[in-house]
């Protein structure tokens, strides 16, 4: 149920695609355990998940048992693509030149791709194989992407859902005051009024 051998249509309403260096590796096991625990959060945001690792489907099936044991989970409910030939890893530029397996082949890096409902890439992050991902940050990014796709705002550094946003520079004059009646402008030495903040739009 949780493993597939080819890519499938999992991005109908936005999706996240994350890759792993190999099955039965410690950091990857913690990551996929965490992803499964966060399935309700991704589901709430209508984001589908799919993973990739450079092993076979049969390996994925056995590895899922370890993932479930580590996280005290009942299932691994998202698909894991097999890529033993590394064809997909090469195609998407996911190989880590510094990390190799026992056969001397480069491992898949910890890549993350977030795809929008329009099937366009919205964000990509490449972690080294030795660094685990922060999935809370990925949820934060998804919240920002979903908000800014429909509202004329941007999200500042360390923004969290519900926090103040910034009015886009392209929104001028009366349009800005009409769309954002609670907008405040922060004074800066240059005198330019571009630091415009507003409560998060509904």
Coordinates of C-alpha atoms in Angstrom, one line a residue:
X1 CA 0.0 0.0 0.0
X2 CA 2.7 2.4 0.9
X3 CA 5.2 1.8 -1.9
X4 CA 5.0 2.3 -5.6
X5 CA 7.5 1.7 -8.4
X6 CA 6.7 4.6 -10.7
X7 CA 5.7 8.2 -10.3
X8 CA 1.9 8.8 -10.0
X9 CA -0.5 11.7 -9.9
X10 CA -0.1 12.9 -6.4
X11 CA 0.0 16.6 -7.0
X12 CA -3.6 17.3 -7.8
X13 CA -4.0 20.0 -5.2
X14 CA -0.4 20.7 -4.4
X15 CA 2.3 18.3 -3.3
X16 CA 5.6 17.8 -1.6
X17 CA 8.2 15.4 -3.0
X18 CA 11.1 14.5 -0.8
X19 CA 14.1 12.2 -1.5
X20 CA 16.2 10.0 0.7
X21 CA 19.8 8.7 0.3
X22 CA 18.9 5.1 1.1
X23 CA 16.6 2.7 2.9
X24 CA 17.6 1.4 6.3
X25 CA 19.6 4.6 7.2
X26 CA 19.1 6.3 10.5
X27 CA 18.4 9.9 9.6
X28 CA 15.9 8.8 6.8
X29 CA 14.1 6.6 9.2
X30 CA 13.5 9.5 11.7
X31 CA 12.4 11.7 8.8
X32 CA 9.8 9.4 7.4
X33 CA 8.5 8.6 10.9
X34 CA 8.0 12.3 11.4
X35 CA 6.3 12.7 8.1
X36 CA 3.8 10.0 8.9
X37 CA 3.1 11.7 12.3
X38 CA 2.5 15.0 10.4
X39 CA 0.1 13.5 7.8
X40 CA -2.9 15.3 9.4
X41 CA -1.1 18.7 9.0
X42 CA -0.3 18.1 5.4
X43 CA -3.9 16.8 4.8
X44 CA -5.4 19.8 6.4
X45 CA -3.5 21.9 3.9
X46 CA -4.6 19.6 1.0
X47 CA -1.0 18.8 0.2
X48 CA -0.1 15.3 -1.0
X49 CA 3.2 13.6 -0.1
X50 CA 5.4 11.3 -2.0
X51 CA 9.0 10.1 -1.2
X52 CA 11.8 8.6 -3.2
X53 CA 14.7 6.4 -2.1
X54 CA 17.4 4.6 -4.2
X55 CA 16.2 1.1 -3.3
X56 CA 13.7 -1.4 -4.6
X57 CA 10.0 -1.6 -3.7
X58 CA 10.7 -4.8 -1.7
X59 CA 13.4 -2.9 0.4
X60 CA 10.9 -0.1 1.0
X61 CA 8.4 -2.6 2.3
X62 CA 10.8 -4.0 4.9
X63 CA 12.1 -0.5 5.8
X64 CA 8.5 0.7 6.5
X65 CA 8.4 -1.8 9.3
X66 CA 11.4 -0.1 10.9
X67 CA 9.9 3.3 10.3
X68 CA 6.7 2.2 12.0
X69 CA 8.6 0.7 15.0
X70 CA 10.7 3.8 15.5
X71 CA 7.7 6.2 15.5
X72 CA 5.3 3.8 17.2
X73 CA 3.1 4.0 14.1
X74 CA 0.4 1.8 12.7
X75 CA 1.2 2.5 9.0
X76 CA 3.2 4.4 6.5
X77 CA 0.4 5.8 4.4
X78 CA 2.3 7.8 1.7
X79 CA 4.0 6.3 -1.4
X80 CA 7.8 5.7 -1.7
X81 CA 9.1 5.6 -5.2
X82 CA 11.9 3.1 -6.0
X83 CA 14.9 4.4 -7.9
X84 CA 17.7 1.8 -7.7
X85 CA 19.1 2.9 -11.1
X86 CA 19.1 6.5 -9.9
X87 CA 17.5 7.6 -13.1
X88 CA 15.0 9.9 -11.3
X89 CA 17.7 11.2 -9.0
X90 CA 19.9 12.2 -11.9
X91 CA 17.0 13.7 -13.8
X92 CA 16.0 16.0 -10.9
X93 CA 19.5 16.8 -9.8
X94 CA 19.3 15.1 -6.5
X95 CA 22.6 13.3 -6.2
X96 CA 25.0 14.2 -3.4
X97 CA 28.6 14.1 -4.9
X98 CA 30.2 13.8 -1.4
X99 CA 28.1 10.8 -0.1
X100 CA 28.5 7.4 -1.7
X101 CA 27.1 3.9 -1.0
X102 CA 29.0 0.7 -0.6
X103 CA 29.3 0.3 -4.3
X104 CA 30.8 3.8 -4.7
X105 CA 27.6 5.2 -6.3
X106 CA 26.5 8.7 -5.2
X107 CA 23.6 8.8 -2.8
X108 CA 20.5 10.8 -3.3
X109 CA 20.7 14.0 -1.4
X110 CA 17.8 15.2 0.9
X111 CA 16.0 17.1 -1.8
X112 CA 12.6 18.7 -1.2
X113 CA 10.3 20.0 -4.0
X114 CA 7.0 21.7 -3.3
X115 CA 4.7 21.8 -6.3
X116 CA 1.6 24.0 -6.6
X117 CA -1.9 23.0 -7.8
X118 CA -0.8 24.5 -11.2
X119 CA 1.9 21.8 -11.4
X120 CA 4.7 24.4 -11.2
X121 CA 7.6 24.1 -8.8
X122 CA 7.2 26.6 -6.0
X123 CA 10.2 25.8 -3.8
X124 CA 13.2 23.4 -3.8
X125 CA 15.7 22.8 -1.0
X126 CA 18.7 20.5 -1.1
X127 CA 20.1 19.3 2.2
X128 CA 23.3 17.3 2.5
X129 CA 22.8 13.6 3.2
X130 CA 24.1 14.1 6.8
X131 CA 21.5 16.7 7.8
X132 CA 17.9 15.8 8.6
X133 CA 15.1 18.1 7.5
X134 CA 12.9 20.3 9.6
X135 CA 9.3 19.5 8.6
X136 CA 7.9 22.2 10.7
X137 CA 9.7 24.7 8.5
X138 CA 8.2 23.0 5.4
X139 CA 4.7 23.4 6.8
X140 CA 5.5 27.1 7.4
X141 CA 6.6 27.4 3.8
X142 CA 3.5 25.8 2.6
X143 CA 1.4 28.1 4.7
X144 CA 3.2 31.1 3.2
X145 CA 2.9 29.8 -0.4
X146 CA -0.9 29.1 0.0
X147 CA -1.5 32.5 1.5
X148 CA 0.6 34.5 -0.9
X149 CA -0.8 32.7 -4.0
X150 CA -4.2 34.4 -3.4
X151 CA -3.5 37.5 -1.3
X152 CA -1.3 40.5 -2.3
X153 CA 1.1 40.0 0.5
X154 CA 4.5 38.6 1.3
X155 CA 5.7 36.9 4.5
X156 CA 8.7 38.4 6.4
X157 CA 11.6 36.6 8.1
X158 CA 10.5 34.0 10.7
X159 CA 6.8 34.5 9.8
X160 CA 4.4 32.1 11.4
X161 CA 0.8 31.6 10.3
X162 CA -1.4 34.3 11.8
X163 CA 1.5 36.8 12.0
X164 CA 1.8 40.2 10.3
X165 CA 2.5 40.1 6.6
X166 CA 4.0 42.7 4.2
X167 CA 2.1 44.5 1.5
X168 CA 3.5 43.7 -2.0
X169 CA 5.4 46.7 -3.6
X170 CA 3.2 46.3 -6.6
X171 CA 0.2 47.4 -4.6
X172 CA 0.0 51.2 -4.7
X173 CA -1.9 54.1 -3.1
X174 CA -5.6 53.7 -2.8
X175 CA -5.6 50.0 -3.7
X176 CA -3.3 49.4 -0.7
X177 CA -5.4 51.3 1.8
X178 CA -8.6 49.7 0.4
X179 CA -7.2 46.1 0.6
X180 CA -5.4 46.6 3.8
X181 CA -7.1 49.2 6.0
X182 CA -5.0 48.3 9.0
X183 CA -1.7 48.7 7.1
X184 CA 1.1 50.4 9.0
X185 CA 4.2 51.9 7.4
X186 CA 7.5 51.6 9.3
X187 CA 9.8 54.6 9.0
X188 CA 13.3 53.9 7.7
X189 CA 16.3 56.3 7.2
X190 CA 15.9 56.3 3.5
X191 CA 12.5 57.9 3.8
X192 CA 11.1 55.4 1.4
X193 CA 7.7 54.0 2.5
X194 CA 8.2 50.4 1.4
X195 CA 8.1 48.7 4.8
X196 CA 4.4 48.2 4.9
X197 CA 2.9 45.7 7.3
X198 CA -0.6 44.4 7.7
X199 CA -2.4 41.8 9.7
X200 CA -2.6 38.5 7.9
X201 CA -5.5 38.7 5.4
X202 CA -8.5 36.3 5.9

